Amino acid sequence: MKLIISGPPGSGKGTRASRIAKALSLAHISTGDLFRKEIADGTELGKLAKGIMDQGKLVPDEVTMGMLKNRLKQEDCKKGFILDGVPRTINQAEMLKEITEIDYVINLDLPNEVIIERMGSRRTCKGCGAIFNVKTMPPKTEGKCDHCSAELIQREDEKPEIISKRLQVYDNQTKPLIEFYNIINLLRNIDGTLMVEDPNFWTQLKTVLKVSL
Ligand code: ADP
Ligand code: ZN
């Protein structure tokens, strides 16, 4: 199965994508994670991406899709995959058509207010990258990671002014994709407020994908 998961930034796409990948034995491909790996590795691509990402803007389509095309050639993608965070523009969706077919686009429906609330309370561990939420999943000691005791920080692109910038980018550039995939009958909506722990999430997913889990 070849899937795309779409939804606004902060809709919990990443968590859902990784759980869906596990349940359906798919490769989980997140362009955000691929960029962050390039940054951590100190590559040229990483240096280019970092400046853009810190401002909440989009990395150029050619760069993103080139990186994705290479990733999809790897062995683990043969069993199927779920794309997370890509395509992000109509142009990327057009480019994707030349790279691979897609079976379904799972769209997480969620109001902007919920997103702002959720993202603003996220904290990331400087040491191991673990994610916490000061409201829903606080660390045992304030400001310190449960796993490695390193300092918890707010990701540069999860600060309030950058969140609203990212939502603006989403509304202008990514939202039109919903209609793009709806017209060709690939779009499947799921209630974005449902957590992965909620059985209703999986019930909705099974129904839209016509699979048993
Ligand atoms: P989120 O889904 O929460 O916005 P991601 O981890 O997917 O976060 O992406 C972080 C940043 O990486 C984006 O704000 C953007 O700068 C860059 N990025 C990720 N995917 C793409 C893409 N498909 N096209 C352009 N830029 C991207
Ligand atoms: Zn840690």
mmCIF file of C-alpha atoms and ligand atoms in Angstrom:
data_model
loop_
_atom_site.group_PDB
_atom_site.id
_atom_site.type_symbol
_atom_site.label_atom_id
_atom_site.label_comp_id
_atom_site.label_asym_id
_atom_site.label_seq_id
_atom_site.Cartn_x
_atom_site.Cartn_y
_atom_site.Cartn_z
ATOM 1 C CA MET A 1 0.000 0.000 0.000
ATOM 2 C CA LYS A 2 1.244 3.470 -0.949
ATOM 3 C CA LEU A 3 -0.168 6.171 1.284
ATOM 4 C CA ILE A 4 0.124 9.867 1.954
ATOM 5 C CA ILE A 5 -0.861 11.316 5.314
ATOM 6 C CA SER A 6 -1.835 14.943 5.162
ATOM 7 C CA GLY A 7 -2.971 17.497 7.694
ATOM 8 C CA PRO A 8 -1.948 20.846 9.134
ATOM 9 C CA PRO A 9 1.365 21.237 10.976
ATOM 10 C CA GLY A 10 0.877 20.097 14.559
ATOM 11 C CA SER A 11 -1.995 17.760 13.695
ATOM 12 C CA GLY A 12 0.022 14.846 15.030
ATOM 13 C CA LYS A 13 0.738 13.539 11.537
ATOM 14 C CA GLY A 14 4.126 12.178 12.517
ATOM 15 C CA THR A 15 2.908 10.078 15.441
ATOM 16 C CA ARG A 16 -0.018 8.765 13.448
ATOM 17 C CA ALA A 17 2.122 8.017 10.395
ATOM 18 C CA SER A 18 4.621 6.014 12.423
ATOM 19 C CA ARG A 19 1.843 3.993 14.096
ATOM 20 C CA ILE A 20 0.072 3.349 10.791
ATOM 21 C CA ALA A 21 3.395 2.319 9.220
ATOM 22 C CA LYS A 22 3.920 -0.208 12.006
ATOM 23 C CA ALA A 23 0.377 -1.584 11.798
ATOM 24 C CA LEU A 24 0.488 -2.028 8.015
ATOM 25 C CA SER A 25 4.238 -2.848 7.740
ATOM 26 C CA LEU A 26 5.034 0.196 5.651
ATOM 27 C CA ALA A 27 8.126 2.382 5.470
ATOM 28 C CA HIS A 28 7.494 5.709 7.227
ATOM 29 C CA ILE A 29 8.940 8.541 5.187
ATOM 30 C CA SER A 30 8.920 12.011 6.720
ATOM 31 C CA THR A 31 10.606 14.761 4.729
ATOM 32 C CA GLY A 32 10.897 16.828 7.928
ATOM 33 C CA ASP A 33 12.845 13.956 9.539
ATOM 34 C CA LEU A 34 14.956 13.496 6.400
ATOM 35 C CA PHE A 35 15.881 17.202 6.489
ATOM 36 C CA ARG A 36 16.631 17.074 10.226
ATOM 37 C CA LYS A 37 18.924 14.098 9.598
ATOM 38 C CA GLU A 38 20.760 16.044 6.878
ATOM 39 C CA ILE A 39 21.142 18.937 9.341
ATOM 40 C CA ALA A 40 22.454 16.617 12.068
ATOM 41 C CA ASP A 41 24.910 15.078 9.570
ATOM 42 C CA GLY A 42 26.073 18.553 8.570
ATOM 43 C CA THR A 43 25.561 17.985 4.824
ATOM 44 C CA GLU A 44 25.258 20.755 2.229
ATOM 45 C CA LEU A 45 21.576 19.908 1.853
ATOM 46 C CA GLY A 46 21.210 20.181 5.623
ATOM 47 C CA LYS A 47 22.815 23.622 5.722
ATOM 48 C CA LEU A 48 20.471 24.857 3.011
ATOM 49 C CA ALA A 49 17.407 23.354 4.711
ATOM 50 C CA LYS A 50 18.174 24.659 8.204
ATOM 51 C CA GLY A 51 17.926 28.358 7.388
ATOM 52 C CA ILE A 52 14.626 27.815 5.592
ATOM 53 C CA MET A 53 13.115 25.533 8.243
ATOM 54 C CA ASP A 54 13.945 27.875 11.119
ATOM 55 C CA GLN A 55 11.806 30.526 9.425
ATOM 56 C CA GLY A 56 8.871 28.143 8.961
ATOM 57 C CA LYS A 57 9.182 28.390 5.172
ATOM 58 C CA LEU A 58 9.249 25.563 2.639
ATOM 59 C CA VAL A 59 12.414 24.079 1.191
ATOM 60 C CA PRO A 60 12.352 24.437 -2.640
ATOM 61 C CA ASP A 61 10.326 21.733 -4.430
ATOM 62 C CA GLU A 62 13.235 20.483 -6.576
ATOM 63 C CA VAL A 63 15.406 19.925 -3.502
ATOM 64 C CA THR A 64 12.654 18.198 -1.525
ATOM 65 C CA MET A 65 11.466 15.955 -4.338
ATOM 66 C CA GLY A 66 15.023 15.003 -5.331
ATOM 67 C CA MET A 67 15.675 13.878 -1.777
ATOM 68 C CA LEU A 68 12.360 11.974 -1.669
ATOM 69 C CA LYS A 69 12.980 10.239 -4.999
ATOM 70 C CA ASN A 70 16.275 8.857 -3.660
ATOM 71 C CA ARG A 71 14.651 7.712 -0.453
ATOM 72 C CA LEU A 72 11.888 5.837 -2.315
ATOM 73 C CA LYS A 73 14.512 3.825 -4.203
ATOM 74 C CA GLN A 74 15.635 2.169 -0.982
ATOM 75 C CA GLU A 75 14.777 -1.463 -0.340
ATOM 76 C CA ASP A 76 12.372 -0.914 2.581
ATOM 77 C CA CYS A 77 9.965 1.036 0.353
ATOM 78 C CA LYS A 78 9.197 -2.043 -1.756
ATOM 79 C CA LYS A 79 6.725 -3.281 0.872
ATOM 80 C CA GLY A 80 4.826 0.016 0.600
ATOM 81 C CA PHE A 81 5.169 3.332 2.366
ATOM 82 C CA ILE A 82 3.423 6.229 4.027
ATOM 83 C CA LEU A 83 4.563 9.730 3.086
ATOM 84 C CA ASP A 84 4.475 12.239 5.931
ATOM 85 C CA GLY A 85 4.914 15.953 5.227
ATOM 86 C CA VAL A 86 5.088 15.557 1.476
ATOM 87 C CA PRO A 87 3.680 16.624 -0.970
ATOM 88 C CA ARG A 88 3.278 20.095 0.508
ATOM 89 C CA THR A 89 2.417 22.032 -2.674
ATOM 90 C CA ILE A 90 0.428 21.333 -5.847
ATOM 91 C CA ASN A 91 3.722 21.416 -7.717
ATOM 92 C CA GLN A 92 5.165 18.718 -5.432
ATOM 93 C CA ALA A 93 2.022 16.618 -5.993
ATOM 94 C CA GLU A 94 2.504 16.943 -9.761
ATOM 95 C CA MET A 95 6.172 15.966 -9.396
ATOM 96 C CA LEU A 96 5.221 13.007 -7.186
ATOM 97 C CA LYS A 97 3.031 11.618 -9.987
ATOM 98 C CA GLU A 98 6.199 11.154 -12.047
ATOM 99 C CA ILE A 99 7.912 9.316 -9.188
ATOM 100 C CA THR A 100 5.248 6.920 -7.866
ATOM 101 C CA GLU A 101 1.591 5.957 -7.782
ATOM 102 C CA ILE A 102 -0.472 6.554 -4.654
ATOM 103 C CA ASP A 103 -3.405 4.468 -3.345
ATOM 104 C CA TYR A 104 -4.905 6.811 -0.765
ATOM 105 C CA VAL A 105 -4.414 10.172 0.910
ATOM 106 C CA ILE A 106 -5.405 10.116 4.580
ATOM 107 C CA ASN A 107 -6.392 13.629 5.582
ATOM 108 C CA LEU A 108 -6.514 14.661 9.253
ATOM 109 C CA ASP A 109 -9.229 17.233 9.783
ATOM 110 C CA LEU A 110 -8.446 19.713 12.590
ATOM 111 C CA PRO A 111 -9.268 23.355 13.426
ATOM 112 C CA ASN A 112 -6.395 25.891 13.596
ATOM 113 C CA GLU A 113 -7.125 26.809 17.234
ATOM 114 C CA VAL A 114 -6.513 23.242 18.378
ATOM 115 C CA ILE A 115 -3.228 23.213 16.495
ATOM 116 C CA ILE A 116 -1.880 26.429 18.006
ATOM 117 C CA GLU A 117 -2.714 25.128 21.459
ATOM 118 C CA ARG A 118 -1.067 21.737 20.816
ATOM 119 C CA MET A 119 2.128 22.909 19.177
ATOM 120 C CA GLY A 120 2.804 25.698 21.640
ATOM 121 C CA SER A 121 2.957 23.213 24.490
ATOM 122 C CA ARG A 122 5.391 20.784 22.839
ATOM 123 C CA ARG A 123 8.949 20.457 24.174
ATOM 124 C CA THR A 124 11.810 18.478 22.649
ATOM 125 C CA CYS A 125 14.812 16.946 24.443
ATOM 126 C CA LYS A 126 18.121 18.506 23.404
ATOM 127 C CA GLY A 127 19.877 15.230 24.090
ATOM 128 C CA CYS A 128 17.794 12.371 22.694
ATOM 129 C CA GLY A 129 15.018 14.135 20.759
ATOM 130 C CA ALA A 130 12.187 12.736 22.899
ATOM 131 C CA ILE A 131 9.004 14.801 22.726
ATOM 132 C CA PHE A 132 6.968 15.976 25.707
ATOM 133 C CA ASN A 133 3.918 18.164 26.128
ATOM 134 C CA VAL A 134 3.732 20.520 29.092
ATOM 135 C CA LYS A 135 -0.063 20.099 29.181
ATOM 136 C CA THR A 136 -0.789 16.504 28.173
ATOM 137 C CA MET A 137 2.521 14.648 28.666
ATOM 138 C CA PRO A 138 4.754 16.628 31.050
ATOM 139 C CA PRO A 139 8.211 15.331 32.053
ATOM 140 C CA LYS A 140 8.625 14.074 35.634
ATOM 141 C CA THR A 141 10.956 17.006 36.402
ATOM 142 C CA GLU A 142 10.096 20.343 34.818
ATOM 143 C CA GLY A 143 12.372 21.209 31.910
ATOM 144 C CA LYS A 144 14.314 17.901 32.067
ATOM 145 C CA CYS A 145 14.079 14.786 29.895
ATOM 146 C CA ASP A 146 12.738 11.616 31.572
ATOM 147 C CA HIS A 147 15.077 9.444 29.521
ATOM 148 C CA CYS A 148 18.415 11.242 29.524
ATOM 149 C CA SER A 149 17.934 14.243 31.886
ATOM 150 C CA ALA A 150 19.027 16.687 29.182
ATOM 151 C CA GLU A 151 17.325 20.071 28.861
ATOM 152 C CA LEU A 152 13.931 20.308 27.175
ATOM 153 C CA ILE A 153 13.618 23.099 24.648
ATOM 154 C CA GLN A 154 10.954 24.571 22.432
ATOM 155 C CA ARG A 155 11.856 23.772 18.801
ATOM 156 C CA GLU A 156 12.641 26.994 16.937
ATOM 157 C CA ASP A 157 9.743 26.344 14.557
ATOM 158 C CA GLU A 158 7.319 25.654 17.425
ATOM 159 C CA LYS A 159 7.545 29.157 18.870
ATOM 160 C CA PRO A 160 4.233 31.063 18.587
ATOM 161 C CA GLU A 161 5.201 33.516 15.823
ATOM 162 C CA ILE A 162 6.622 30.705 13.695
ATOM 163 C CA ILE A 163 3.576 28.489 14.303
ATOM 164 C CA SER A 164 1.271 31.111 12.840
ATOM 165 C CA LYS A 165 3.647 31.530 9.900
ATOM 166 C CA ARG A 166 3.555 27.763 9.291
ATOM 167 C CA LEU A 167 -0.253 27.719 9.456
ATOM 168 C CA GLN A 168 -0.344 30.543 6.940
ATOM 169 C CA VAL A 169 1.984 28.592 4.630
ATOM 170 C CA TYR A 170 -0.221 25.527 5.108
ATOM 171 C CA ASP A 171 -3.457 27.363 4.297
ATOM 172 C CA ASN A 172 -1.978 28.993 1.176
ATOM 173 C CA GLN A 173 0.169 26.213 -0.233
ATOM 174 C CA THR A 174 -0.825 22.845 1.191
ATOM 175 C CA LYS A 175 -4.582 23.054 1.750
ATOM 176 C CA PRO A 176 -5.269 23.197 -2.005
ATOM 177 C CA LEU A 177 -3.941 19.613 -2.129
ATOM 178 C CA ILE A 178 -7.103 18.406 -0.388
ATOM 179 C CA GLU A 179 -9.137 19.401 -3.426
ATOM 180 C CA PHE A 180 -6.421 18.116 -5.783
ATOM 181 C CA TYR A 181 -6.678 14.610 -4.302
ATOM 182 C CA ASN A 182 -10.421 14.787 -3.777
ATOM 183 C CA ILE A 183 -11.052 15.341 -7.495
ATOM 184 C CA ILE A 184 -9.096 12.210 -8.397
ATOM 185 C CA ASN A 185 -10.926 10.315 -5.638
ATOM 186 C CA LEU A 186 -7.892 9.450 -3.497
ATOM 187 C CA LEU A 187 -8.830 11.578 -0.482
ATOM 188 C CA ARG A 188 -10.003 9.873 2.729
ATOM 189 C CA ASN A 189 -10.853 12.091 5.721
ATOM 190 C CA ILE A 190 -10.229 11.091 9.323
ATOM 191 C CA ASP A 191 -11.173 13.069 12.441
ATOM 192 C CA GLY A 192 -7.857 14.742 13.393
ATOM 193 C CA THR A 193 -8.824 15.144 17.036
ATOM 194 C CA LEU A 194 -8.790 11.347 17.541
ATOM 195 C CA MET A 195 -5.581 10.162 19.217
ATOM 196 C CA VAL A 196 -3.782 6.974 18.148
ATOM 197 C CA GLU A 197 -4.719 5.474 21.511
ATOM 198 C CA ASP A 198 -8.389 5.849 20.584
ATOM 199 C CA PRO A 199 -9.888 2.710 18.984
ATOM 200 C CA ASN A 200 -12.139 4.996 16.922
ATOM 201 C CA PHE A 201 -9.063 6.226 15.067
ATOM 202 C CA TRP A 202 -8.328 2.679 13.887
ATOM 203 C CA THR A 203 -11.983 1.989 13.119
ATOM 204 C CA GLN A 204 -12.106 5.056 10.863
ATOM 205 C CA LEU A 205 -8.805 4.109 9.265
ATOM 206 C CA LYS A 206 -9.881 0.530 8.520
ATOM 207 C CA THR A 207 -13.079 1.791 6.977
ATOM 208 C CA VAL A 208 -11.443 4.330 4.668
ATOM 209 C CA LEU A 209 -8.574 2.042 3.616
ATOM 210 C CA LYS A 210 -10.792 -1.054 3.370
ATOM 211 C CA VAL A 211 -8.253 -3.158 5.285
ATOM 212 C CA SER A 212 -8.382 -5.287 8.397
ATOM 213 C CA LEU A 213 -5.835 -4.529 11.112
HETATM 214 P P1 ADP B 1 5.370 19.845 10.414
HETATM 215 O O1 ADP B 1 4.694 18.746 9.651
HETATM 216 O O2 ADP B 1 5.031 19.847 11.853
HETATM 217 O O3 ADP B 1 5.260 21.178 9.734
HETATM 218 P P2 ADP B 1 7.850 18.762 9.465
HETATM 219 O O4 ADP B 1 8.806 18.076 10.362
HETATM 220 O O5 ADP B 1 7.064 17.975 8.497
HETATM 221 O O6 ADP B 1 6.917 19.609 10.426
HETATM 222 O O7 ADP B 1 8.632 19.873 8.624
HETATM 223 C C1 ADP B 1 9.499 20.792 9.214
HETATM 224 C C2 ADP B 1 10.014 21.748 8.153
HETATM 225 O O8 ADP B 1 10.745 21.015 7.150
HETATM 226 C C3 ADP B 1 8.946 22.486 7.374
HETATM 227 O O9 ADP B 1 8.490 23.623 8.064
HETATM 228 C C4 ADP B 1 9.702 22.835 6.093
HETATM 229 O O10 ADP B 1 10.583 23.913 6.279
HETATM 230 C C5 ADP B 1 10.541 21.581 5.864
HETATM 231 N N1 ADP B 1 9.813 20.605 5.015
HETATM 232 C C6 ADP B 1 9.378 19.378 5.381
HETATM 233 N N2 ADP B 1 8.746 18.761 4.360
HETATM 234 C C7 ADP B 1 8.777 19.632 3.324
HETATM 235 C C8 ADP B 1 8.273 19.594 1.987
HETATM 236 N N3 ADP B 1 7.586 18.542 1.516
HETATM 237 N N4 ADP B 1 8.501 20.668 1.205
HETATM 238 C C9 ADP B 1 9.184 21.730 1.653
HETATM 239 N N5 ADP B 1 9.659 21.847 2.892
HETATM 240 C C10 ADP B 1 9.470 20.807 3.734
HETATM 241 ZN ZN ZN B 2 16.404 13.010 26.330
#
